[in-house]
PDB file of C-alpha atoms and ligand atoms in Angstrom:
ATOM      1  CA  UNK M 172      79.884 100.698-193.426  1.00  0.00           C
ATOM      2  CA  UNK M 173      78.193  98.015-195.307  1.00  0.00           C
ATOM      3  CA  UNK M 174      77.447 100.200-198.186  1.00  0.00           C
ATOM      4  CA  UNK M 175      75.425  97.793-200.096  1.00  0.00           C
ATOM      5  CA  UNK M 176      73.508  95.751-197.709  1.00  0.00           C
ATOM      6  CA  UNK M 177      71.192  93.575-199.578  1.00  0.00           C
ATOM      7  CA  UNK M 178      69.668  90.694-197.910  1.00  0.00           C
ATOM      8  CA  UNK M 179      72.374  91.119-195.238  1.00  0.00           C
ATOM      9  CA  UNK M 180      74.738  88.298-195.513  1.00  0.00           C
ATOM     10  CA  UNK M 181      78.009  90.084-195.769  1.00  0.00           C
ATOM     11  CA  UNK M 182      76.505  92.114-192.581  1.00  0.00           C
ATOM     12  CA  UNK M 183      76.073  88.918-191.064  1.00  0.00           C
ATOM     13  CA  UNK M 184      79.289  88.071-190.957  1.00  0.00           C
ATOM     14  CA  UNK M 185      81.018  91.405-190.293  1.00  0.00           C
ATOM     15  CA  UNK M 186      78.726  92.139-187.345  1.00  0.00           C
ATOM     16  CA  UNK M 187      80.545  89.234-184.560  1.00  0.00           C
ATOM     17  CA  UNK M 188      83.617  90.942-185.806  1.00  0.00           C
ATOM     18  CA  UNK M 189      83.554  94.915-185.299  1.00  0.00           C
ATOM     19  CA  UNK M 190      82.385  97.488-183.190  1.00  0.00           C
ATOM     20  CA  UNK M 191      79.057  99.160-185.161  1.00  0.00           C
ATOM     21  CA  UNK M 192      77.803  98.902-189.043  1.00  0.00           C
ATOM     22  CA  UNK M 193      76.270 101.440-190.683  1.00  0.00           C
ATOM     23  CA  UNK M 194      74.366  99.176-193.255  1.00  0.00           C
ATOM     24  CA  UNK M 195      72.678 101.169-196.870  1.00  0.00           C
ATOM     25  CA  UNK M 196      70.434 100.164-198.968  1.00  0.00           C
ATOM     26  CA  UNK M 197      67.787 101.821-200.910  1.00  0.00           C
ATOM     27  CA  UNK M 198      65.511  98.990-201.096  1.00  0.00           C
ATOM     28  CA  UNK M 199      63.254  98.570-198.562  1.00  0.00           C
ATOM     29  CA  UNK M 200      62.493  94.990-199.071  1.00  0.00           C
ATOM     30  CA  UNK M 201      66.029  94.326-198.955  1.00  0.00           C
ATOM     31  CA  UNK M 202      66.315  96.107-195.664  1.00  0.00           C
ATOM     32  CA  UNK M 203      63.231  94.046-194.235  1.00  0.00           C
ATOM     33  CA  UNK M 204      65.485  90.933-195.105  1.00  0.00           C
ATOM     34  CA  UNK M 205      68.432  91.926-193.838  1.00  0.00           C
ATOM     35  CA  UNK M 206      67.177  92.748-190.545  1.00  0.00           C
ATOM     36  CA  UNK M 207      65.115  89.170-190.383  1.00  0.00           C
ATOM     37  CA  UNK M 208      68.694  87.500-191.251  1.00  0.00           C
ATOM     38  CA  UNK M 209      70.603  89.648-188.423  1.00  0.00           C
ATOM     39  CA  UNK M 210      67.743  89.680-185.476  1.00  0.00           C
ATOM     40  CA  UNK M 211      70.849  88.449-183.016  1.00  0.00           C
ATOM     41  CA  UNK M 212      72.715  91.191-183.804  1.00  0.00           C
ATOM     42  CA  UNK M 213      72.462  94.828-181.801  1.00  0.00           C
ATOM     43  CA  UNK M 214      75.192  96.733-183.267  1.00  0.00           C
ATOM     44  CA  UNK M 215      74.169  97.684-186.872  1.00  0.00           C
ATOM     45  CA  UNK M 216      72.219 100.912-188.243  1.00  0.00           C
ATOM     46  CA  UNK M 217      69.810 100.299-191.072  1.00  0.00           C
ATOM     47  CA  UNK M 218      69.800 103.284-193.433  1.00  0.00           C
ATOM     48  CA  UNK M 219      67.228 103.315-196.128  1.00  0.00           C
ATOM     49  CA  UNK M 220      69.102 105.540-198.501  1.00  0.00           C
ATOM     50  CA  UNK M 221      71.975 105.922-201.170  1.00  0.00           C
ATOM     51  CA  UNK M 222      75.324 105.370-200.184  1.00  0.00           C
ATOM     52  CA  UNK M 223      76.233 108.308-201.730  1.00  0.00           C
ATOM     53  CA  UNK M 224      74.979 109.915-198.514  1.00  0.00           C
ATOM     54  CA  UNK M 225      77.122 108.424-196.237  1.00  0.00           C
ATOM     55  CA  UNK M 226      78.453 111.887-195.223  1.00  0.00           C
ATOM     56  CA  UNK M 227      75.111 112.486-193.679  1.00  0.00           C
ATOM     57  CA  UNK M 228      74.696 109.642-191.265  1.00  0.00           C
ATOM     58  CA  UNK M 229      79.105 109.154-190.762  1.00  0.00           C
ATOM     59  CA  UNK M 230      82.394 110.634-190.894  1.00  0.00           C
ATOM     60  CA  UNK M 231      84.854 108.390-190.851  1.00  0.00           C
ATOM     61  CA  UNK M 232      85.137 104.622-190.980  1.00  0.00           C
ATOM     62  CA  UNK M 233      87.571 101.604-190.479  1.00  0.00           C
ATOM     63  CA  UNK M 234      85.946  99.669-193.465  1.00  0.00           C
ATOM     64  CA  UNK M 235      83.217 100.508-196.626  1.00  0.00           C
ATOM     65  CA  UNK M 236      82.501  97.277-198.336  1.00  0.00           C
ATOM     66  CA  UNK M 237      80.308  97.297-201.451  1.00  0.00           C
ATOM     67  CA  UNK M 238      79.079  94.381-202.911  1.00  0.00           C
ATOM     68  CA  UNK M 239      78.007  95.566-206.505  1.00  0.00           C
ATOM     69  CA  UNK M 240      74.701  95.023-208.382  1.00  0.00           C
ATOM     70  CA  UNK M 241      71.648  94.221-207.951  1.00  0.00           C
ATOM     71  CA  UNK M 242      69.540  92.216-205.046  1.00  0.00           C
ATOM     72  CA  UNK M 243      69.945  88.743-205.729  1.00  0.00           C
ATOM     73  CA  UNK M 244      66.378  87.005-206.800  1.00  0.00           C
ATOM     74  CA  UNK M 245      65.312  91.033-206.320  1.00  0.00           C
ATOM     75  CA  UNK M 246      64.420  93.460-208.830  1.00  0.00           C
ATOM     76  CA  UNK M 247      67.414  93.597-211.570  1.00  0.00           C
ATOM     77  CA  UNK M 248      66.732  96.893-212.584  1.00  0.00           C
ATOM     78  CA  UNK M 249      67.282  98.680-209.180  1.00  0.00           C
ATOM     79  CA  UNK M 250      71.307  98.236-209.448  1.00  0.00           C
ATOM     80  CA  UNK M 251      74.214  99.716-208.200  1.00  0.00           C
ATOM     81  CA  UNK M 252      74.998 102.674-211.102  1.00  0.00           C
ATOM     82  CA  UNK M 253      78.685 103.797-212.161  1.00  0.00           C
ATOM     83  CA  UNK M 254      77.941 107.799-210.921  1.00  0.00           C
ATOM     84  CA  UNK M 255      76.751 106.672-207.952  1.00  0.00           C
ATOM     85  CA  UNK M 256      79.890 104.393-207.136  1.00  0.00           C
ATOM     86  CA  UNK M 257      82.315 106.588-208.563  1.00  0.00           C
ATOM     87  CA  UNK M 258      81.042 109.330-206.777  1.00  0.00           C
ATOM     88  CA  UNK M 259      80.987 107.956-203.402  1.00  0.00           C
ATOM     89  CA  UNK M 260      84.467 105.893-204.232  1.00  0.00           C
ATOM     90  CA  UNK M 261      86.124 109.075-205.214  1.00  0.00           C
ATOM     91  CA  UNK M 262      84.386 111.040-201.217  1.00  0.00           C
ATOM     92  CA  UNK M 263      85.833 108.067-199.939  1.00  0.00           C
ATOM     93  CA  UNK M 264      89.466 108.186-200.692  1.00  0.00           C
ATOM     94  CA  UNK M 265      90.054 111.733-201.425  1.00  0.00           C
ATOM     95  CA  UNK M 266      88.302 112.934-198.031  1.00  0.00           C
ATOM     96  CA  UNK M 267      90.484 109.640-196.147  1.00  0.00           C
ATOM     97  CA  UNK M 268      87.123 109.031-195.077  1.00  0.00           C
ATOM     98  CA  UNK M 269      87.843 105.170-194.682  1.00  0.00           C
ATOM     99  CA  UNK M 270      91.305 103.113-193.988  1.00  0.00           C
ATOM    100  CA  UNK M 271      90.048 100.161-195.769  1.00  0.00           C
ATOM    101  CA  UNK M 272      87.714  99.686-199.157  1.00  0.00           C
ATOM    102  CA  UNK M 273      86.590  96.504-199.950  1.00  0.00           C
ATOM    103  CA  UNK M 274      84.554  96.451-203.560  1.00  0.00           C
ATOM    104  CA  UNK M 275      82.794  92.963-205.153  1.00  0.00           C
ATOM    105  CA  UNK M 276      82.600  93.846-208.944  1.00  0.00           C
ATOM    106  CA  UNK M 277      80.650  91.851-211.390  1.00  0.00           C
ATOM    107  CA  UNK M 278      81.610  91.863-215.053  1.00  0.00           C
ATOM    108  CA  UNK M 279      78.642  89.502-216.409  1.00  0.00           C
ATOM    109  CA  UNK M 280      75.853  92.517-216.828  1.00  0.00           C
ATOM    110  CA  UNK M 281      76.873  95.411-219.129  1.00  0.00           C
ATOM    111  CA  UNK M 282      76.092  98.493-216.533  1.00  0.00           C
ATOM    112  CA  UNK M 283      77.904  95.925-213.772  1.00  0.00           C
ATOM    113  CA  UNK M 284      81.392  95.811-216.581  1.00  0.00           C
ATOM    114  CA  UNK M 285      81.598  99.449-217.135  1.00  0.00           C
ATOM    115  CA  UNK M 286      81.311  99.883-213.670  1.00  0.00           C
ATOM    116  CA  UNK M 287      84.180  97.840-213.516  1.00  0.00           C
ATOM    117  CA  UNK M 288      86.446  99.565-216.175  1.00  0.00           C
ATOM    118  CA  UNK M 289      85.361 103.017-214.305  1.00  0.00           C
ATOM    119  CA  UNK M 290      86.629 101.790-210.704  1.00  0.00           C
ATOM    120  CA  UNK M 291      89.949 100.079-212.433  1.00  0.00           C
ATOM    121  CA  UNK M 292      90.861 103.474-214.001  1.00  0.00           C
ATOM    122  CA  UNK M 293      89.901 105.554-211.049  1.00  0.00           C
ATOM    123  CA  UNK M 294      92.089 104.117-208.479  1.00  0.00           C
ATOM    124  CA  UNK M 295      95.135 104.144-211.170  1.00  0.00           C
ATOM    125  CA  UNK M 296      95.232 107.669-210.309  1.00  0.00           C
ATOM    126  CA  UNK M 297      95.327 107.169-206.434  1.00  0.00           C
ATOM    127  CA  UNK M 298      98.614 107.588-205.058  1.00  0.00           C
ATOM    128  CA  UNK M 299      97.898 107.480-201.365  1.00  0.00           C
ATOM    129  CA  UNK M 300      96.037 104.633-201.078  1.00  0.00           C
ATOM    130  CA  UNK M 301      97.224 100.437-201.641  1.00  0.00           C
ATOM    131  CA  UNK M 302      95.162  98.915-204.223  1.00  0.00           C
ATOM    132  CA  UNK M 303      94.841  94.936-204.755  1.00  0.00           C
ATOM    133  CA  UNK M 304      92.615  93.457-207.565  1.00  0.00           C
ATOM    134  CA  UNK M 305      92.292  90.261-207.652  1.00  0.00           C
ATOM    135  CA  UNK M 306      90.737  87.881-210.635  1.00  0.00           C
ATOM    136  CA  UNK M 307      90.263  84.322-210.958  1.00  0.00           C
ATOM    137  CA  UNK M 308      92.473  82.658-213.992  1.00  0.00           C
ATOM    138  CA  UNK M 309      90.638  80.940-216.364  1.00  0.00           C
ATOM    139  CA  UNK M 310      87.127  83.219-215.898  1.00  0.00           C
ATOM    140  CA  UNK M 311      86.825  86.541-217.740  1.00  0.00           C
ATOM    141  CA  UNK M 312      83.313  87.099-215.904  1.00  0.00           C
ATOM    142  CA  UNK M 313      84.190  85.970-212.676  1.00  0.00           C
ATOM    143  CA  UNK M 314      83.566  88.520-210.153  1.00  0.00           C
ATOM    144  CA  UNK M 315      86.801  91.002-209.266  1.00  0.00           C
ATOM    145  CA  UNK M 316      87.790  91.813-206.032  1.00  0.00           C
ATOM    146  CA  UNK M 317      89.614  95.282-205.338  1.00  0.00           C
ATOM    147  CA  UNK M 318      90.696  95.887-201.941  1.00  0.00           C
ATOM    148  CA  UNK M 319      91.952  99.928-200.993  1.00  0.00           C
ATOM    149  CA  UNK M 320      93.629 100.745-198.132  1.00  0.00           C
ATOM    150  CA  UNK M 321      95.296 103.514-196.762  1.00  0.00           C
ATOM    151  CA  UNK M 322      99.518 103.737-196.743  1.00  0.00           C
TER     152      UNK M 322
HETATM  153  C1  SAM V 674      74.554  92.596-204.793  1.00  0.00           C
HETATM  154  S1  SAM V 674      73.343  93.271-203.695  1.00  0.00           S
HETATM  155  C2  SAM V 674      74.197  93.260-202.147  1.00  0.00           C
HETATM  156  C3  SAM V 674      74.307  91.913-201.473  1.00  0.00           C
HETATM  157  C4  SAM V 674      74.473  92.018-199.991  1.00  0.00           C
HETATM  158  N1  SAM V 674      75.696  92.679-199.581  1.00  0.00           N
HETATM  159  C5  SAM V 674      74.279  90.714-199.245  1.00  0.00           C
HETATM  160  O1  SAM V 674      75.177  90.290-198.500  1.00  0.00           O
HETATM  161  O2  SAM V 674      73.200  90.120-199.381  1.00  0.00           O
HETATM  162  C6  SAM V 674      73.369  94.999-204.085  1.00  0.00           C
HETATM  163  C7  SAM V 674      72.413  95.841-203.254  1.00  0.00           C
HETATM  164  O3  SAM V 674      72.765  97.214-203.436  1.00  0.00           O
HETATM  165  C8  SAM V 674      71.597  97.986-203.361  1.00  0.00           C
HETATM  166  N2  SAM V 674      71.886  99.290-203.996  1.00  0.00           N
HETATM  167  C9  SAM V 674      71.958  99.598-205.302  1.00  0.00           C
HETATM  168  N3  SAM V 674      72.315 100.874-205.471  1.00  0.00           N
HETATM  169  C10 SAM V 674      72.459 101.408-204.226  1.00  0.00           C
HETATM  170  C11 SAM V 674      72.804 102.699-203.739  1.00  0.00           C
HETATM  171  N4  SAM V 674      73.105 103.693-204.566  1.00  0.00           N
HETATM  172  N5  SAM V 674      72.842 102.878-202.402  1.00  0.00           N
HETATM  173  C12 SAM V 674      72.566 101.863-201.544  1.00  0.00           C
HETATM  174  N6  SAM V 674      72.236 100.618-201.948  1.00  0.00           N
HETATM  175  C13 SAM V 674      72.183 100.389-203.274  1.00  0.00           C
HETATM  176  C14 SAM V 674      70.567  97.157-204.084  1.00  0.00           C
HETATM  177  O4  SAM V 674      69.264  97.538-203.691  1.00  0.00           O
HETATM  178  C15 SAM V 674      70.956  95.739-203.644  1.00  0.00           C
HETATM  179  O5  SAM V 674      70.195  95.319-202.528  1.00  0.00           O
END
């Protein structure tokens, strides 16, 4: 599941490389782009709605990758919010809905860092899954990397 899709670049490169994608978004403009950048590819499932319906349209996954935020050169209001993430995180890992979590956090926007600080100290508390976060040295904004997967 692409849970973020955007303008469909991280799509793009998943789709050569696995089965289906289940691809979210709850812009439709973003969707529209998406599906003009990934015309060659047959194996993905547009979903205009919030990821934190997944359950509706999936019930289990290999991989959920969220890329954080809000549509690049898009509307900078309409971003990702902590509930929303948090919520659909926490379905996620407690239902072993998905073996693998991949989650692009960015720490430059205040909604984006709290988000951040919410995911870090959720996934403290998760026994049953591996976490790695990774950071870049040197760059306290950088975007942050965690990566989930089961035991
Ligand atoms: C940083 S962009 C994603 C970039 C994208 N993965 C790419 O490769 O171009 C974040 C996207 O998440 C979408 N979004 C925000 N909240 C969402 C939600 N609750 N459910 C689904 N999509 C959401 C935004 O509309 C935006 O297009």
């Amino acid at each position: 599941m692409d849970m973020t899709l955007g303008h469909g670049y991280d799509t793009f490169l998943l789709a050569p490389n696995v089965k289906h994608i289940y691809a979210f978004d709850i812009q439709e403009d973003a969707i529209e782009s998406a599906k003009t950048l990934n015309a060659s590819h047959d194996n993905i499932t547009y979903i205009l709605d919030n990821f934190k319906h997944f359950k509706t349209y999936i019930a289990s996954c290999d991989l959920a990758i969220f890329n954080l935020g809000y549509l690049p050169k898009g509307d900078k209001t309409i971003t990702t919010l902590k509930e929303d993430t948090l919520y659909t995180l926490h379905k996620l890992i407690e239902e072993n809905i998905a073996k693998h979590i991949v989650i692009m956090s960015y720490l430059g926007h205040e909604e984006g860092y709290v988000e951040y600080l919410e995911i870090k100290n959720y996934i403290q508390h998760v026994t049953h899954y591996h976490v790695i976060i990774s950071h870049v040295s040197h760059d306290p904004k950088a975007p942050v990397m965690f990566w989930i997967y089961k035991k």
